[in-house]
Tab-separated table of C-alpha atoms and ligand atoms in Angstrom:
chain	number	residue	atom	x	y	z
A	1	UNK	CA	-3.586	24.761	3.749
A	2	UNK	CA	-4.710	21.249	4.748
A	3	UNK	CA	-2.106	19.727	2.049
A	4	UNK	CA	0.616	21.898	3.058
A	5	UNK	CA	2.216	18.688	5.619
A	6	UNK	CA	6.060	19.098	5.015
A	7	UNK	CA	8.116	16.286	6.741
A	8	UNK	CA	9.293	18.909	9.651
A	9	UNK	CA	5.375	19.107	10.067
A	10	UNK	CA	5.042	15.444	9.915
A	11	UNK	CA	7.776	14.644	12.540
A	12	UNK	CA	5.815	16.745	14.853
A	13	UNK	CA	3.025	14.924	14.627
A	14	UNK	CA	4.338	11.418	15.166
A	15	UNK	CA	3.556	10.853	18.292
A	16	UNK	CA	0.045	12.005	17.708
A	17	UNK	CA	-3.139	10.672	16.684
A	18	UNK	CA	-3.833	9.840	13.175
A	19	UNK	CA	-4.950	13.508	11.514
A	20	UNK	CA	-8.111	13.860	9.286
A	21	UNK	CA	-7.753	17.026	6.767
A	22	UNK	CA	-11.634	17.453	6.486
A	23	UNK	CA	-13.152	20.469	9.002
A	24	UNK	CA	-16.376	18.901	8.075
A	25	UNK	CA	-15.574	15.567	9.960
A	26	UNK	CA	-15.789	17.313	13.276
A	27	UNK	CA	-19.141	18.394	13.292
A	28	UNK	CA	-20.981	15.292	12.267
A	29	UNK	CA	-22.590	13.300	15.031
A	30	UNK	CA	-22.372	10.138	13.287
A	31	UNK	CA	-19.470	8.361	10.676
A	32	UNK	CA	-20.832	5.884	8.780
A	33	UNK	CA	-17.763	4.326	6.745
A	34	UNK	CA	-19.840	2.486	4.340
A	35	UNK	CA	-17.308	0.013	2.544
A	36	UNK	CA	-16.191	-1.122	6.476
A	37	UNK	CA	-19.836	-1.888	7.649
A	38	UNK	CA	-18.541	-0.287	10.649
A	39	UNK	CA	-20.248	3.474	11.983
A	40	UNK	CA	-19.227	5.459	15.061
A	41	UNK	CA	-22.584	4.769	16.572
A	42	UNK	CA	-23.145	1.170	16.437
A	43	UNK	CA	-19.223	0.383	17.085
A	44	UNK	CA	-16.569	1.245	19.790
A	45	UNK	CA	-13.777	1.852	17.100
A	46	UNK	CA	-11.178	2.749	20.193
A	47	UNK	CA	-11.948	-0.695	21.866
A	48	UNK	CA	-12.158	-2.631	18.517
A	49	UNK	CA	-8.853	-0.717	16.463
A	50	UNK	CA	-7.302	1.561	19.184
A	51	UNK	CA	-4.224	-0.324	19.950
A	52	UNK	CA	-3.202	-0.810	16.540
A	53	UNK	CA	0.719	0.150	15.216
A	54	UNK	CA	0.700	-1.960	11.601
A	55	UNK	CA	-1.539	-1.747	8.803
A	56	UNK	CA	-0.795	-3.821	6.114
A	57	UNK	CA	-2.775	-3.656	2.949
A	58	UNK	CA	-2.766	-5.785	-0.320
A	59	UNK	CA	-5.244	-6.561	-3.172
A	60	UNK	CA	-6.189	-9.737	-2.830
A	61	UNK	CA	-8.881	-10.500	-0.059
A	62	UNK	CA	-7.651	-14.150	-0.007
A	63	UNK	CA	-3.651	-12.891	0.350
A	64	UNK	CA	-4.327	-10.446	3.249
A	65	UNK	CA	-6.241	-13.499	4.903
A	66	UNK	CA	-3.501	-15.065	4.686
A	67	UNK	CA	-1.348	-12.540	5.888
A	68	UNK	CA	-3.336	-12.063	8.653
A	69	UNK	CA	-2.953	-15.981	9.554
A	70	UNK	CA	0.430	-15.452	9.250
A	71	UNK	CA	0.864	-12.597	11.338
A	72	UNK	CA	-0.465	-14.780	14.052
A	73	UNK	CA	1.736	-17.473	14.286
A	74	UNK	CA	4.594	-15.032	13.932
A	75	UNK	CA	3.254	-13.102	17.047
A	76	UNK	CA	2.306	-16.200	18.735
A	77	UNK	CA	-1.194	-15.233	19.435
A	78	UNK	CA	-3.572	-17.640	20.374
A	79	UNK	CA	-5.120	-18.908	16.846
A	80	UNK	CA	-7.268	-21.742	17.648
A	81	UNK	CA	-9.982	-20.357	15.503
A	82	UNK	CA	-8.514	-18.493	12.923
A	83	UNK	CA	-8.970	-14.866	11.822
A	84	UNK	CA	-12.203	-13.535	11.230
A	85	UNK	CA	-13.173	-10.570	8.975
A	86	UNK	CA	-13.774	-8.010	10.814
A	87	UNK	CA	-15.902	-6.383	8.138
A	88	UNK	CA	-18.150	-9.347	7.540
A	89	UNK	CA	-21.070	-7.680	7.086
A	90	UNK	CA	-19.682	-6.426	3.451
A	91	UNK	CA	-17.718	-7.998	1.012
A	92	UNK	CA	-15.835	-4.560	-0.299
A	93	UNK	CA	-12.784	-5.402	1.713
A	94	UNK	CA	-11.343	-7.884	3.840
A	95	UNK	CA	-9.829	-6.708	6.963
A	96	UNK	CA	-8.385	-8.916	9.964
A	97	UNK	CA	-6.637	-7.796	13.293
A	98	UNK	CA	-4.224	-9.900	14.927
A	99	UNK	CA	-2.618	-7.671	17.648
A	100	UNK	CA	-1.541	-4.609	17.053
A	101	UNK	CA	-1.609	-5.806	13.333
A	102	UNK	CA	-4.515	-4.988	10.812
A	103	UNK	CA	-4.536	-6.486	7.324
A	104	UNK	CA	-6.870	-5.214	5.246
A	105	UNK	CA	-7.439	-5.994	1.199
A	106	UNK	CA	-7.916	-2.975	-1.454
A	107	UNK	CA	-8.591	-4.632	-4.545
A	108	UNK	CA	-7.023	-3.410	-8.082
A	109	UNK	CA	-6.573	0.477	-8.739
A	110	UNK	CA	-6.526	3.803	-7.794
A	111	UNK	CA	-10.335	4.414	-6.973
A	112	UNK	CA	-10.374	0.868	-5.035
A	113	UNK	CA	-7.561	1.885	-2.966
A	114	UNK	CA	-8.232	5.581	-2.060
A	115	UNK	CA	-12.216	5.043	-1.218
A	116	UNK	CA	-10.513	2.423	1.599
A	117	UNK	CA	-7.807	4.900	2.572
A	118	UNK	CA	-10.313	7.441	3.423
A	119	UNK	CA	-12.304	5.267	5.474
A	120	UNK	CA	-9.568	3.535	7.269
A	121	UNK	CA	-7.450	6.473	7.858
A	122	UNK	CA	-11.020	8.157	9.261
A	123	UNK	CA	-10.983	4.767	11.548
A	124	UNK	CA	-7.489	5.295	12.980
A	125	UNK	CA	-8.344	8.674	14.457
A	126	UNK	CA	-12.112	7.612	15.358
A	127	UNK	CA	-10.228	5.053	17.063
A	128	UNK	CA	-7.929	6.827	18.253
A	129	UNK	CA	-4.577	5.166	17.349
A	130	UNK	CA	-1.257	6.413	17.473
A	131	UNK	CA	2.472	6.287	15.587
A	132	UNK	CA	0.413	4.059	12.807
A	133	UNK	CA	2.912	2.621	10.406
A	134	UNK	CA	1.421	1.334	6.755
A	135	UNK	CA	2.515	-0.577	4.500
A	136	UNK	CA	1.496	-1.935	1.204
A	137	UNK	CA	2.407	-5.415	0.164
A	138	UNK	CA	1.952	-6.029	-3.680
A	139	UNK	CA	2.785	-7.818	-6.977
A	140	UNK	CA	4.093	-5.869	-9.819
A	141	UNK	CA	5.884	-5.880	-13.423
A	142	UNK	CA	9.733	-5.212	-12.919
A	143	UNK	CA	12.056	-3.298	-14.929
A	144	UNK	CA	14.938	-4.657	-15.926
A	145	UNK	CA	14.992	-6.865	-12.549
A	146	UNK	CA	15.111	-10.973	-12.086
A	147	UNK	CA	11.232	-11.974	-11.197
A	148	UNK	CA	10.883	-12.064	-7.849
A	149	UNK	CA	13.002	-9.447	-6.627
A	150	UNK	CA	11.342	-7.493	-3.536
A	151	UNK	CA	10.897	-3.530	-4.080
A	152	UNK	CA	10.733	-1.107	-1.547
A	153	UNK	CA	9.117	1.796	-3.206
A	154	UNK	CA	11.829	5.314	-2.640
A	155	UNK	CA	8.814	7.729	-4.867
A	156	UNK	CA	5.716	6.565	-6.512
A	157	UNK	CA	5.655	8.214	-9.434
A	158	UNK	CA	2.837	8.564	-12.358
A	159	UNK	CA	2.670	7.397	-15.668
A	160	UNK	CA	5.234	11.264	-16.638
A	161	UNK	CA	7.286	9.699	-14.065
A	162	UNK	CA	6.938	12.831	-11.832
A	163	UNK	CA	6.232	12.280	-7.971
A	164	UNK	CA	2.681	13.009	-8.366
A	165	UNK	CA	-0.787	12.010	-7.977
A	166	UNK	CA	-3.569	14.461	-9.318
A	167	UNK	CA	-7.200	14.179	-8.390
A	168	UNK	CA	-10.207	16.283	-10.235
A	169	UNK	CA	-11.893	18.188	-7.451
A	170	UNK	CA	-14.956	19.929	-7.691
A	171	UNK	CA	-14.081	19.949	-11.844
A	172	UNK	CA	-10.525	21.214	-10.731
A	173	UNK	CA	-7.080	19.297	-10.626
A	174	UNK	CA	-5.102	19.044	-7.220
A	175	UNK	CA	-1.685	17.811	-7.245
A	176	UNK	CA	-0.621	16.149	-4.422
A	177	UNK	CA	3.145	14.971	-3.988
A	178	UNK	CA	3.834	11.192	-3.470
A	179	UNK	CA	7.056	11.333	-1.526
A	180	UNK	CA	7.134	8.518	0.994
A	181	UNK	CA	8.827	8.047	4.346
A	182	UNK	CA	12.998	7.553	3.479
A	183	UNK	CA	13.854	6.478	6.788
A	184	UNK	CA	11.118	3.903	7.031
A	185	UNK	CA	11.895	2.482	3.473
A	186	UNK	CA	15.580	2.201	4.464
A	187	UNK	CA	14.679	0.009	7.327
A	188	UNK	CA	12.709	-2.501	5.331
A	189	UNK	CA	15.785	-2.386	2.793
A	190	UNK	CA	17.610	-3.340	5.699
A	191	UNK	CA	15.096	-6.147	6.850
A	192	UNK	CA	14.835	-7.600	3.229
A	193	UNK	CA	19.408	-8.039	3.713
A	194	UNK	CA	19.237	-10.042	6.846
A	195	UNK	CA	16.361	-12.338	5.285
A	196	UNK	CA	18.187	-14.410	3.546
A	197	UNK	CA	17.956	-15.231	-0.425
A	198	UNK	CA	15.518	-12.348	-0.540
A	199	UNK	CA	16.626	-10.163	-3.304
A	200	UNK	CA	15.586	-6.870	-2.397
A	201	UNK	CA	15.948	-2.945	-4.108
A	202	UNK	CA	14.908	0.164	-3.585
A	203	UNK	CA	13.284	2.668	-6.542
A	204	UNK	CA	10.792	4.065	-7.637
A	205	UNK	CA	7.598	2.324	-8.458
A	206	UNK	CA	5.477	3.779	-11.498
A	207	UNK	CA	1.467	3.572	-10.987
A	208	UNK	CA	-0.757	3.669	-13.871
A	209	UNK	CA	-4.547	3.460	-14.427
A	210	UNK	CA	-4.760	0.334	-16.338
A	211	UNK	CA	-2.619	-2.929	-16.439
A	212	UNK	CA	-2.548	-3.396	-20.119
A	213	UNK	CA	-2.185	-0.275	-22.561
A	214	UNK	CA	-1.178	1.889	-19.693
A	215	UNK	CA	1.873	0.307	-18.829
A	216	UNK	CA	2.524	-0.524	-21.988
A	217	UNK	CA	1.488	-3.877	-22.252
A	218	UNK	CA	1.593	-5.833	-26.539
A	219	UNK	CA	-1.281	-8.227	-25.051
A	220	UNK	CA	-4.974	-6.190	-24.060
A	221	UNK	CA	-7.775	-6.484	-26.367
A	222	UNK	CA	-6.534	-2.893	-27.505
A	223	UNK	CA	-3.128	-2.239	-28.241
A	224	UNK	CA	-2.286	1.673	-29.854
A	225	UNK	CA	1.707	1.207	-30.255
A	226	UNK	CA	4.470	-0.995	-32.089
A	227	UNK	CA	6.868	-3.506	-29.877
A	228	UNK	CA	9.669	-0.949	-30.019
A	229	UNK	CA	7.712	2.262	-28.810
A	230	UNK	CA	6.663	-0.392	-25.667
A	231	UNK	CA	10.442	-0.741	-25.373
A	232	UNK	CA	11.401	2.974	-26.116
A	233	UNK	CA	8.691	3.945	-23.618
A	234	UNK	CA	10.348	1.310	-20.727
A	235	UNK	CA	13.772	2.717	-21.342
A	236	UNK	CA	12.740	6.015	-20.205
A	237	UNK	CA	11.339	4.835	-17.391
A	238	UNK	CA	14.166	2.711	-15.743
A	239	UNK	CA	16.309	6.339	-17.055
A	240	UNK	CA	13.777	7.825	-14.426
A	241	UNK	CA	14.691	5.270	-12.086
A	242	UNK	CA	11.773	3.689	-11.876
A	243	UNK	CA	12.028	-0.023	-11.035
A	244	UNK	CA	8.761	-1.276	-11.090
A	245	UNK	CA	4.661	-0.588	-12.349
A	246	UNK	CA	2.017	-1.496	-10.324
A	247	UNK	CA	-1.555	0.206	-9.551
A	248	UNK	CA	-2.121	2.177	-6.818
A	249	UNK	CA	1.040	3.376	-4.968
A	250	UNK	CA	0.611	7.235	-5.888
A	251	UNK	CA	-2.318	7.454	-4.385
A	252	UNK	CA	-1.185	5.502	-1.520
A	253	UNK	CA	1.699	7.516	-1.104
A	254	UNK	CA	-0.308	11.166	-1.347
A	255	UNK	CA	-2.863	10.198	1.164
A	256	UNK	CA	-0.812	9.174	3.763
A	257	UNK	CA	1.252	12.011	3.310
A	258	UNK	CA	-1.238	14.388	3.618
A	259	UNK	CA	-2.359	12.726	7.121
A	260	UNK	CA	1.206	12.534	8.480
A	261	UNK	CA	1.009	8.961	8.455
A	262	UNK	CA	4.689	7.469	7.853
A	263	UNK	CA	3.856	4.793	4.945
A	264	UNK	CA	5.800	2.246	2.855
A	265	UNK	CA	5.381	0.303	-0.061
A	266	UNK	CA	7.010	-3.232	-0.769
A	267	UNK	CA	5.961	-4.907	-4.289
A	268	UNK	CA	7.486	-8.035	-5.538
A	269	UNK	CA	7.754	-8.119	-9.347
A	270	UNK	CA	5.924	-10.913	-11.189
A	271	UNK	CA	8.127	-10.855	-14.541
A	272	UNK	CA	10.631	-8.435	-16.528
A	273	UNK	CA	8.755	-5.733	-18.765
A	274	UNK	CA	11.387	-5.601	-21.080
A	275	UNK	CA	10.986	-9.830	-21.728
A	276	UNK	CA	7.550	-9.950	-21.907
A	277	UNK	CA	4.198	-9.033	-20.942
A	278	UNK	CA	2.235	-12.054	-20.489
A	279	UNK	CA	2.671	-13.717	-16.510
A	280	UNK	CA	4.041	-17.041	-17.095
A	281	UNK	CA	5.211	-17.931	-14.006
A	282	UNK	CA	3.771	-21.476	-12.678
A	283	UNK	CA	0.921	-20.970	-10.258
A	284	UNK	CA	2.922	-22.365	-7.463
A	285	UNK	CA	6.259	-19.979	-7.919
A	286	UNK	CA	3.663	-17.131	-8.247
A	287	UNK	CA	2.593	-17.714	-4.829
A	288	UNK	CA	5.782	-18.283	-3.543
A	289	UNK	CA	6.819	-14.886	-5.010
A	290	UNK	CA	3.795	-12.929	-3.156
A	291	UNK	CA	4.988	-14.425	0.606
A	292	UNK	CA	8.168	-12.348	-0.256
A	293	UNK	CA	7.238	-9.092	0.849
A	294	UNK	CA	4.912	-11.162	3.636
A	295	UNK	CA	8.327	-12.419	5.240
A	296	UNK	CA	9.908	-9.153	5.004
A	297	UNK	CA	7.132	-7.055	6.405
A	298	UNK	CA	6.656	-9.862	9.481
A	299	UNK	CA	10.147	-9.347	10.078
A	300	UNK	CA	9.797	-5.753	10.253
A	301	UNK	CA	7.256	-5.973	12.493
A	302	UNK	CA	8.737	-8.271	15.097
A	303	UNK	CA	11.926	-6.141	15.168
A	304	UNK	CA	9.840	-2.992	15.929
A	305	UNK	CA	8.065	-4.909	18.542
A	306	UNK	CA	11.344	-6.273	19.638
A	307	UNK	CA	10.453	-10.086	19.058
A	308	UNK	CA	13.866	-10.473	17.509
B	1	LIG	C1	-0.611	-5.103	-8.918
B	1	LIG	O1	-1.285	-6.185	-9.346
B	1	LIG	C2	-2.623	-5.804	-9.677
B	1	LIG	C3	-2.864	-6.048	-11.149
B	1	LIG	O2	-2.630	-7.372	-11.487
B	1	LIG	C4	-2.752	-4.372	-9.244
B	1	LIG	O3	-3.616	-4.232	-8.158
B	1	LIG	C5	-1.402	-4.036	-8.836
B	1	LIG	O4	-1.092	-2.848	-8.345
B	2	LIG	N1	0.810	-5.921	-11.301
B	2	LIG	C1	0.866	-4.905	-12.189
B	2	LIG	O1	0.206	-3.875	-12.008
B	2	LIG	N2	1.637	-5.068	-13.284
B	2	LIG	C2	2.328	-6.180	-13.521
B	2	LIG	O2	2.993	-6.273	-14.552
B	2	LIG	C3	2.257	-7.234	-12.583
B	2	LIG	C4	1.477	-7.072	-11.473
C-alpha cells in the first residue's frame, strides 16, 4: 500500500507536507536522525528547515559548500560570514541553508545516498515543509556525448536498463519504480537553452553499484571482460536510451517517488564511455565542468522564485 503513489496521487499531494511511508514514525516520541546530528528533541526542525522549497544534493562535501556559497550571492543574501554546516557536529554529510535553499552532500553510492534520503526526507515533514523540489547535481560518464554536456535525467534506470531500483527487505526483494517528475525535468531542459553555451540533453541516466567493473570500466584492479564486450555492452545501453552512468540516481528517483516529492536529476558527464575510461580532463576544466549543472539549477531557482 505505502508504495502504491501514482502521479494522480502525487499531484494531490503537492501542496502538502512532505509524506513519511513508515506508521511506525508516528508513535515515537523522539527522532534521532543520526547522520544529521540533529533530533526532534534537542532541535526546532520547523524554525531551523521549515521554510525551505530547494534541496540540492551532490557528492562532494566541498562542491555542495560551494554551491551553497553560490546560492548566496545569487539570492543576494547577506554573506558576510559565509555558510556554515549546519550539521557540524558530524562529518557524514555536509549540509548548508541559504534561504529557502538547502545543499546538502551524499557522498558516492547507493547506500550513502538513501541512509541521507531517509533522514532528510524524515526532516522535511518534522519540519514541516511544503511543495519541496530536489534536485541532484552530479558528475557522470557520458554515452556517446561531447564531455561536458549537462543531463537532465528523463528515467534512472539500473544496470538491465529497466526503470527500477530493488532493495532486499527483511531477506525479500521490493521493486520500486524510478520514474521521475517529466514536467519538472522539462523545465530545467528549458533553463539549460536560455543559459547560454550550456549543452544540455535529456535521457536516461544508468546507476550502477560500482564505478569500475560495473559500468564497464577496462581500468579497476579487476577487470572480467574483453574491450569489445565493454563496447557491445555500451551499445545496448545508448539502444536503451540511456545517456549517461553515474551512482545513485535510482535510488534517488524511487525514494522521492514514494514520498510524493517532485525530484530531478542533472549530471554533467566527465568523458565519453565509448573513448575511454580513464578521466583525463585537466583539473581545472573538471571543475569548470561540475559548475554546469550549478548555473543551471541557480537559474532554475531564481525563475521559480521570480528573481528573473
Ligand atoms: C558520480 O561520480 C561519483 C563517482 O566518481 C559517483 O558518486 C557518481 O554518481
Ligand atoms: N561518475 C561516474 O559514476 N562515472 C563516471 O564515468 C564519471 C563520474
Amino acid at each position: 500500500l505505502l508504495d502504491n503513489i501514482t502521479p494522480e496521487r502525487s499531484e494531490y499531494i503537492e501542496h502538502e507536507e512532505v509524506h513519511v511511508k513508515n506508521p511506525h514514525l508516528h508513535s515515537m516520541e523522539e527522532d534521532i536522525l543520526y547522520h544529521f546530528n540533529l533530533s526532534t528533541k534537542t532541535h526546532n526542525l520547523p524554525e531551523m528547515f521549515g521554510d525551505i522549497k530547494f534541496v540540492c544534493t551532490g557528492g562532494s562535501a566541498n562542491r555542495m559548500k560551494a554551491f551553497a556559497e553560490f546560492m548566496q550571492k545569487e539570492l543576494g543574501l547577506d554573506g558576510e560570514n559565509g555558510v556554515e554546516d549546519i550539521c557540524a557536529g558530524t562529518d557524514r554529510y555536509s549540509t548548508y541553508k541559504t534561504g529557502p535553499v538547502l545543499s546538502i552532500s551524499h557522498g558516492m553510492g547507493v547506500p550513502s545516498i538513501s541512509i541521507m534520503l531517509h533522514e532528510l526526507i524524515k526532516l522535511l515533514h518534522h519540519a514541516r515543509c511544503r511543495d519541496v523540489v530536489l534536485i541532484r547535481i552530479g558528475t557522470s560518464g557520458g554515452i556517446g556525448l561531447e564531455p561536458g554536456t549537462v543531463v537532465i535525467t528523463d528515467t534512472a534506470v539500473d544496470s538491465f536498463f529497466q526503470p527500477h531500483f530493488e532493495q532486499v527487505v527483511l531477506g525479500k526483494v521490493i521493486v520500486r519504480s524510478t520514474e521521475l517528475d517529466k514536467s519538472l525535468a522539462q523545465e530545467l531542459l528549458q533553463c539549460g537553452r536560455e543559459i547560454l553555451n550550456l549543452c544540455t540533453v535529456i535521457g536516461k541516466t544508468m546507476c550502477t553499484y560500482d564505478f569500475y567493473e560495473g559500468q564497464g570500466r577496462l581500468d579497476g584492479a579487476l577487470c572480467s571482460f574483453s574491450t569489445e564486450e565493454k563496447l557491445e555492452y555500451l551499445r545496448r545501453a545508448k539502444e536503451a536510451g540511456v545517456t549517461n552512468i553515474e551512482m545513485e540516481s535510482t535510488v534517488f528517483a524511487a525514494m522521492c517517488r514514494v514520498c510524493g516529492l517532485k525530484a530531478a536529476v542533472v549530471c554533467v558527464t566527465l568523458l565519453d564511455r565509448f573513448k575511454g575510461d580513464q578521466i583525463t580532463a585537466s583539473h581545472e576544466l573538471l571543475q569548470e565542468y561540475q559548475l554546469r549543472p550549478q548555473y543551471l539549477v541557480s537559474h532554475f531557482i531564481k525563475k521559480r522564485l521570480q528573481l528573473l
